[in-house]
């Protein structure tokens, strides 16, 4: 949540900062701002709304200079307003700062140090505190101030007495530095400067950096340190063909599946990690949690207890974890705070399944399986979900010594997506007040994921229900304003599902069946039951996207949400 970008070099900072913010906007988009050093002063421009709004302001008034920091925000403390937008300063403008994370004790600090602030943001307290720190050296000020913080932070700081230096500090929220010739870039996601740099540094917790023209120095709490340089992993190239990222990302699914299947060969040793495992916990949030529900089905053959847990619940419950327990954490971003906090709680075998190398969850887990879905920026997860299911399928094949059959999956998903057009179905969805997704077994999990997709980007209040549960309560909601999508991909359940359709239609509701048989309303390609869930979600991802567009929304940036949820 929230994105930090920074630049020091010979080029004009403004355009680079804006480009960086546009790349990071998936992390938050309720306000944005930049600060640029020029002639020993730091100029700030910020605005409520998306980066687009900030760009309009900058058209009227450019900020000149080669040193700058920038921020795109997802509000935690205070309304998404210009006042609360970053960069923040202390009252005398000695310190300019952008911040990701939350300082939990900011009100206590404000009181204890009698800090004068004008915004509702915890970040302003950091700037105000730094401004009154007694140390002469700015790095020492930062080191000592951060000792007082309870919470999480990635900070980029410019002091007015050293306007050509950017200082960094990090705890839990990601922060990276890239260098290309004389140009130095800072970002909370290295992808945002990948276009310019071949390699980059990753700050670890309680590390600091002092960056000036052509020079980067790293420090831990006590001394200067050398850091290892990281190379970007090659990933498949894709074009942005459509208006929205989400449309592109759905279309990229077959490539993402192919890359992930090939890359999985690097993780075959993980098989040994399953030796002596006595139980498994699968832990995640949102869409990644739905892939865990499938993960349980894929791994059930192990005949050991397998539990699926929503991360924000898991951390408050009591568990039977011992040294032979395996906890698997699934996270596209690898940065989700709820999931990360669970990893820290688990003193046992830990395995991350993520799409982002070097992310916090991969660092925190003992083992990692990396997917290669490519950069996913639309808030609604699509191709990454498909790859998460694929990883669980591949894991099952590996553990069972079975040959994985991914070629047909990749070919059929490509053919299917090429001809998929749900514009007219989407316009029908708009005629109903209530939308439901139902199914049995794995199809019920697809129903849950479909409902999440539709609600998060179209704001339609929809729900998922196991088909058999309908008559135990939810059927009371069904009337002629209700549209129900019944997902039916299991041959032995078709007749039961047809009965459910009749029950719905007898109450005036409309029921559309999605299945891999000719009579279905949404006809899916046929694959083995193991691979069907990877195909059966595709029409519902596309449908959600199309409904959102037809309602006049931007599916990539739904209200109130952010791609990477780095607060608990
Ligand atoms: O990055 P993660 O996979 O850990 O994210 C977990 C959820 O926040 C995420 O899947 C969310 O539910 C998506 N917006 C769903 O489309």
PDB file of N, CA and C in Angstrom, residues 82-141:
ATOM      1  N   UNK A  82      -5.522  16.678  -0.097  1.00  0.00           N
ATOM      2  CA  UNK A  82      -4.226  17.277  -0.450  1.00  0.00           C
ATOM      3  C   UNK A  82      -3.367  17.470   0.807  1.00  0.00           C
ATOM      4  N   UNK A  83      -4.019  17.896   1.895  1.00  0.00           N
ATOM      5  CA  UNK A  83      -3.284  18.139   3.142  1.00  0.00           C
ATOM      6  C   UNK A  83      -2.606  16.866   3.649  1.00  0.00           C
ATOM      7  N   UNK A  84      -3.332  15.763   3.584  1.00  0.00           N
ATOM      8  CA  UNK A  84      -2.772  14.513   4.121  1.00  0.00           C
ATOM      9  C   UNK A  84      -1.875  13.772   3.128  1.00  0.00           C
ATOM     10  N   UNK A  85      -1.845  14.243   1.877  1.00  0.00           N
ATOM     11  CA  UNK A  85      -1.000  13.583   0.870  1.00  0.00           C
ATOM     12  C   UNK A  85       0.471  13.771   1.221  1.00  0.00           C
ATOM     13  N   UNK A  86       1.316  12.852   0.773  1.00  0.00           N
ATOM     14  CA  UNK A  86       2.772  12.966   0.949  1.00  0.00           C
ATOM     15  C   UNK A  86       3.326  13.709  -0.258  1.00  0.00           C
ATOM     16  N   UNK A  87       4.502  14.294  -0.212  1.00  0.00           N
ATOM     17  CA  UNK A  87       5.447  14.395   0.896  1.00  0.00           C
ATOM     18  C   UNK A  87       4.918  15.278   2.037  1.00  0.00           C
ATOM     19  N   UNK A  88       5.392  14.926   3.256  1.00  0.00           N
ATOM     20  CA  UNK A  88       5.093  15.736   4.432  1.00  0.00           C
ATOM     21  C   UNK A  88       6.365  16.439   4.889  1.00  0.00           C
ATOM     22  N   UNK A  89       6.162  17.534   5.617  1.00  0.00           N
ATOM     23  CA  UNK A  89       7.322  18.227   6.188  1.00  0.00           C
ATOM     24  C   UNK A  89       7.014  18.542   7.654  1.00  0.00           C
ATOM     25  N   UNK A  90       8.059  18.944   8.391  1.00  0.00           N
ATOM     26  CA  UNK A  90       7.817  19.524   9.713  1.00  0.00           C
ATOM     27  C   UNK A  90       7.346  20.960   9.482  1.00  0.00           C
ATOM     28  N   UNK A  91       6.968  21.612  10.546  1.00  0.00           N
ATOM     29  CA  UNK A  91       6.362  22.931  10.407  1.00  0.00           C
ATOM     30  C   UNK A  91       7.338  23.971   9.818  1.00  0.00           C
ATOM     31  N   UNK A  92       8.652  23.767  10.074  1.00  0.00           N
ATOM     32  CA  UNK A  92       9.649  24.720   9.553  1.00  0.00           C
ATOM     33  C   UNK A  92      10.255  24.269   8.221  1.00  0.00           C
ATOM     34  N   UNK A  93       9.736  23.174   7.699  1.00  0.00           N
ATOM     35  CA  UNK A  93      10.187  22.635   6.408  1.00  0.00           C
ATOM     36  C   UNK A  93      11.679  22.275   6.382  1.00  0.00           C
ATOM     37  N   UNK A  94      12.164  21.774   7.528  1.00  0.00           N
ATOM     38  CA  UNK A  94      13.565  21.341   7.567  1.00  0.00           C
ATOM     39  C   UNK A  94      13.703  19.924   7.015  1.00  0.00           C
ATOM     40  N   UNK A  95      12.611  19.181   7.107  1.00  0.00           N
ATOM     41  CA  UNK A  95      12.660  17.767   6.714  1.00  0.00           C
ATOM     42  C   UNK A  95      11.476  17.480   5.783  1.00  0.00           C
ATOM     43  N   UNK A  96      11.755  16.863   4.648  1.00  0.00           N
ATOM     44  CA  UNK A  96      10.685  16.475   3.709  1.00  0.00           C
ATOM     45  C   UNK A  96      10.724  14.957   3.584  1.00  0.00           C
ATOM     46  N   UNK A  97       9.553  14.345   3.628  1.00  0.00           N
ATOM     47  CA  UNK A  97       9.559  12.897   3.807  1.00  0.00           C
ATOM     48  C   UNK A  97       8.397  12.224   3.064  1.00  0.00           C
ATOM     49  N   UNK A  98       8.664  11.054   2.494  1.00  0.00           N
ATOM     50  CA  UNK A  98       7.573  10.177   2.027  1.00  0.00           C
ATOM     51  C   UNK A  98       7.690   8.867   2.805  1.00  0.00           C
ATOM     52  N   UNK A  99       6.548   8.265   3.076  1.00  0.00           N
ATOM     53  CA  UNK A  99       6.515   7.136   4.024  1.00  0.00           C
ATOM     54  C   UNK A  99       5.490   6.102   3.583  1.00  0.00           C
ATOM     55  N   UNK A 100       5.878   4.845   3.616  1.00  0.00           N
ATOM     56  CA  UNK A 100       4.928   3.726   3.516  1.00  0.00           C
ATOM     57  C   UNK A 100       4.937   3.008   4.851  1.00  0.00           C
ATOM     58  N   UNK A 101       3.773   2.533   5.266  1.00  0.00           N
ATOM     59  CA  UNK A 101       3.694   1.809   6.535  1.00  0.00           C
ATOM     60  C   UNK A 101       2.880   2.605   7.539  1.00  0.00           C
ATOM     61  N   UNK A 102       2.916   2.170   8.780  1.00  0.00           N
ATOM     62  CA  UNK A 102       2.136   2.854   9.818  1.00  0.00           C
ATOM     63  C   UNK A 102       2.978   2.992  11.075  1.00  0.00           C
ATOM     64  N   UNK A 103       3.045   4.204  11.618  1.00  0.00           N
ATOM     65  CA  UNK A 103       3.697   4.391  12.914  1.00  0.00           C
ATOM     66  C   UNK A 103       2.586   4.330  13.968  1.00  0.00           C
ATOM     67  N   UNK A 104       2.520   3.203  14.659  1.00  0.00           N
ATOM     68  CA  UNK A 104       1.377   2.970  15.553  1.00  0.00           C
ATOM     69  C   UNK A 104       1.373   3.922  16.745  1.00  0.00           C
ATOM     70  N   UNK A 105       2.561   4.331  17.214  1.00  0.00           N
ATOM     71  CA  UNK A 105       2.613   5.173  18.416  1.00  0.00           C
ATOM     72  C   UNK A 105       2.784   6.660  18.075  1.00  0.00           C
ATOM     73  N   UNK A 106       2.279   7.078  16.888  1.00  0.00           N
ATOM     74  CA  UNK A 106       2.549   8.465  16.482  1.00  0.00           C
ATOM     75  C   UNK A 106       1.890   9.483  17.413  1.00  0.00           C
ATOM     76  N   UNK A 107       0.721   9.122  17.980  1.00  0.00           N
ATOM     77  CA  UNK A 107       0.060  10.097  18.872  1.00  0.00           C
ATOM     78  C   UNK A 107       0.842  10.243  20.188  1.00  0.00           C
ATOM     79  N   UNK A 108       1.363   9.109  20.681  1.00  0.00           N
ATOM     80  CA  UNK A 108       2.196   9.170  21.899  1.00  0.00           C
ATOM     81  C   UNK A 108       3.451  10.004  21.637  1.00  0.00           C
ATOM     82  N   UNK A 109       4.079   9.799  20.479  1.00  0.00           N
ATOM     83  CA  UNK A 109       5.315  10.550  20.166  1.00  0.00           C
ATOM     84  C   UNK A 109       5.014  12.044  20.064  1.00  0.00           C
ATOM     85  N   UNK A 110       3.875  12.329  19.430  1.00  0.00           N
ATOM     86  CA  UNK A 110       3.490  13.729  19.242  1.00  0.00           C
ATOM     87  C   UNK A 110       3.351  14.435  20.605  1.00  0.00           C
ATOM     88  N   UNK A 111       2.723  13.690  21.543  1.00  0.00           N
ATOM     89  CA  UNK A 111       2.503  14.260  22.873  1.00  0.00           C
ATOM     90  C   UNK A 111       3.824  14.369  23.630  1.00  0.00           C
ATOM     91  N   UNK A 112       4.575  13.273  23.612  1.00  0.00           N
ATOM     92  CA  UNK A 112       5.816  13.229  24.403  1.00  0.00           C
ATOM     93  C   UNK A 112       6.815  14.302  23.973  1.00  0.00           C
ATOM     94  N   UNK A 113       6.912  14.522  22.658  1.00  0.00           N
ATOM     95  CA  UNK A 113       7.914  15.483  22.159  1.00  0.00           C
ATOM     96  C   UNK A 113       7.301  16.835  21.810  1.00  0.00           C
ATOM     97  N   UNK A 114       6.024  16.987  22.169  1.00  0.00           N
ATOM     98  CA  UNK A 114       5.330  18.254  21.968  1.00  0.00           C
ATOM     99  C   UNK A 114       5.467  18.738  20.514  1.00  0.00           C
ATOM    100  N   UNK A 115       5.120  17.860  19.585  1.00  0.00           N
ATOM    101  CA  UNK A 115       5.319  18.166  18.163  1.00  0.00           C
ATOM    102  C   UNK A 115       4.110  18.928  17.613  1.00  0.00           C
ATOM    103  N   UNK A 116       4.411  19.968  16.853  1.00  0.00           N
ATOM    104  CA  UNK A 116       3.320  20.759  16.242  1.00  0.00           C
ATOM    105  C   UNK A 116       3.037  20.177  14.856  1.00  0.00           C
ATOM    106  N   UNK A 117       1.796  19.761  14.637  1.00  0.00           N
ATOM    107  CA  UNK A 117       1.465  19.206  13.317  1.00  0.00           C
ATOM    108  C   UNK A 117       0.161  19.818  12.806  1.00  0.00           C
ATOM    109  N   UNK A 118      -0.015  19.758  11.489  1.00  0.00           N
ATOM    110  CA  UNK A 118      -1.243  20.345  10.923  1.00  0.00           C
ATOM    111  C   UNK A 118      -2.090  19.330  10.148  1.00  0.00           C
ATOM    112  N   UNK A 119      -1.567  18.129   9.974  1.00  0.00           N
ATOM    113  CA  UNK A 119      -2.330  17.136   9.209  1.00  0.00           C
ATOM    114  C   UNK A 119      -2.776  16.025  10.150  1.00  0.00           C
ATOM    115  N   UNK A 120      -3.524  15.055   9.569  1.00  0.00           N
ATOM    116  CA  UNK A 120      -3.958  13.911  10.403  1.00  0.00           C
ATOM    117  C   UNK A 120      -3.019  12.719  10.204  1.00  0.00           C
ATOM    118  N   UNK A 121      -1.900  12.954   9.514  1.00  0.00           N
ATOM    119  CA  UNK A 121      -1.064  11.826   9.106  1.00  0.00           C
ATOM    120  C   UNK A 121      -0.002  11.483  10.152  1.00  0.00           C
ATOM    121  N   UNK A 122       0.250  10.171  10.302  1.00  0.00           N
ATOM    122  CA  UNK A 122       1.335   9.729  11.192  1.00  0.00           C
ATOM    123  C   UNK A 122       2.700  10.146  10.620  1.00  0.00           C
ATOM    124  N   UNK A 123       2.762  10.318   9.296  1.00  0.00           N
ATOM    125  CA  UNK A 123       4.039  10.650   8.644  1.00  0.00           C
ATOM    126  C   UNK A 123       4.541  12.033   9.046  1.00  0.00           C
ATOM    127  N   UNK A 124       3.618  12.963   9.235  1.00  0.00           N
ATOM    128  CA  UNK A 124       4.040  14.308   9.616  1.00  0.00           C
ATOM    129  C   UNK A 124       4.774  14.278  10.967  1.00  0.00           C
ATOM    130  N   UNK A 125       4.356  13.347  11.823  1.00  0.00           N
ATOM    131  CA  UNK A 125       5.016  13.211  13.131  1.00  0.00           C
ATOM    132  C   UNK A 125       6.477  12.768  12.942  1.00  0.00           C
ATOM    133  N   UNK A 126       6.726  11.908  11.945  1.00  0.00           N
ATOM    134  CA  UNK A 126       8.110  11.470  11.691  1.00  0.00           C
ATOM    135  C   UNK A 126       8.950  12.685  11.277  1.00  0.00           C
ATOM    136  N   UNK A 127       8.425  13.471  10.345  1.00  0.00           N
ATOM    137  CA  UNK A 127       9.171  14.649   9.867  1.00  0.00           C
ATOM    138  C   UNK A 127       9.424  15.609  11.030  1.00  0.00           C
ATOM    139  N   UNK A 128       8.400  15.825  11.853  1.00  0.00           N
ATOM    140  CA  UNK A 128       8.519  16.784  12.964  1.00  0.00           C
ATOM    141  C   UNK A 128       9.524  16.286  14.003  1.00  0.00           C
ATOM    142  N   UNK A 129       9.517  14.978  14.228  1.00  0.00           N
ATOM    143  CA  UNK A 129      10.450  14.412  15.202  1.00  0.00           C
ATOM    144  C   UNK A 129      11.890  14.534  14.688  1.00  0.00           C
ATOM    145  N   UNK A 130      12.086  14.203  13.408  1.00  0.00           N
ATOM    146  CA  UNK A 130      13.442  14.306  12.827  1.00  0.00           C
ATOM    147  C   UNK A 130      13.948  15.742  12.906  1.00  0.00           C
ATOM    148  N   UNK A 131      13.035  16.689  12.749  1.00  0.00           N
ATOM    149  CA  UNK A 131      13.439  18.105  12.743  1.00  0.00           C
ATOM    150  C   UNK A 131      13.953  18.557  14.107  1.00  0.00           C
ATOM    151  N   UNK A 132      13.547  17.882  15.169  1.00  0.00           N
ATOM    152  CA  UNK A 132      14.013  18.325  16.500  1.00  0.00           C
ATOM    153  C   UNK A 132      15.064  17.388  17.104  1.00  0.00           C
ATOM    154  N   UNK A 133      15.486  16.376  16.343  1.00  0.00           N
ATOM    155  CA  UNK A 133      16.504  15.467  16.894  1.00  0.00           C
ATOM    156  C   UNK A 133      17.794  16.262  17.106  1.00  0.00           C
ATOM    157  N   UNK A 134      18.464  16.074  18.257  1.00  0.00           N
ATOM    158  CA  UNK A 134      19.613  16.921  18.582  1.00  0.00           C
ATOM    159  C   UNK A 134      20.896  16.574  17.815  1.00  0.00           C
ATOM    160  N   UNK A 135      21.000  15.375  17.255  1.00  0.00           N
ATOM    161  CA  UNK A 135      22.259  14.969  16.607  1.00  0.00           C
ATOM    162  C   UNK A 135      22.593  15.914  15.455  1.00  0.00           C
ATOM    163  N   UNK A 136      23.899  16.060  15.217  1.00  0.00           N
ATOM    164  CA  UNK A 136      24.328  16.926  14.109  1.00  0.00           C
ATOM    165  C   UNK A 136      24.179  16.210  12.775  1.00  0.00           C
ATOM    166  N   UNK A 137      24.529  14.914  12.802  1.00  0.00           N
ATOM    167  CA  UNK A 137      24.551  14.137  11.574  1.00  0.00           C
ATOM    168  C   UNK A 137      23.140  13.631  11.248  1.00  0.00           C
ATOM    169  N   UNK A 138      22.711  13.851  10.003  1.00  0.00           N
ATOM    170  CA  UNK A 138      21.328  13.477   9.653  1.00  0.00           C
ATOM    171  C   UNK A 138      21.078  11.972   9.726  1.00  0.00           C
ATOM    172  N   UNK A 139      22.074  11.184   9.338  1.00  0.00           N
ATOM    173  CA  UNK A 139      21.892   9.723   9.421  1.00  0.00           C
ATOM    174  C   UNK A 139      21.691   9.286  10.880  1.00  0.00           C
ATOM    175  N   UNK A 140      22.468   9.879  11.785  1.00  0.00           N
ATOM    176  CA  UNK A 140      22.313   9.556  13.215  1.00  0.00           C
ATOM    177  C   UNK A 140      20.927   9.957  13.708  1.00  0.00           C
ATOM    178  N   UNK A 141      20.434  11.119  13.205  1.00  0.00           N
ATOM    179  CA  UNK A 141      19.066  11.541  13.580  1.00  0.00           C
ATOM    180  C   UNK A 141      18.072  10.452  13.212  1.00  0.00           C
TER     181      UNK A 141
END
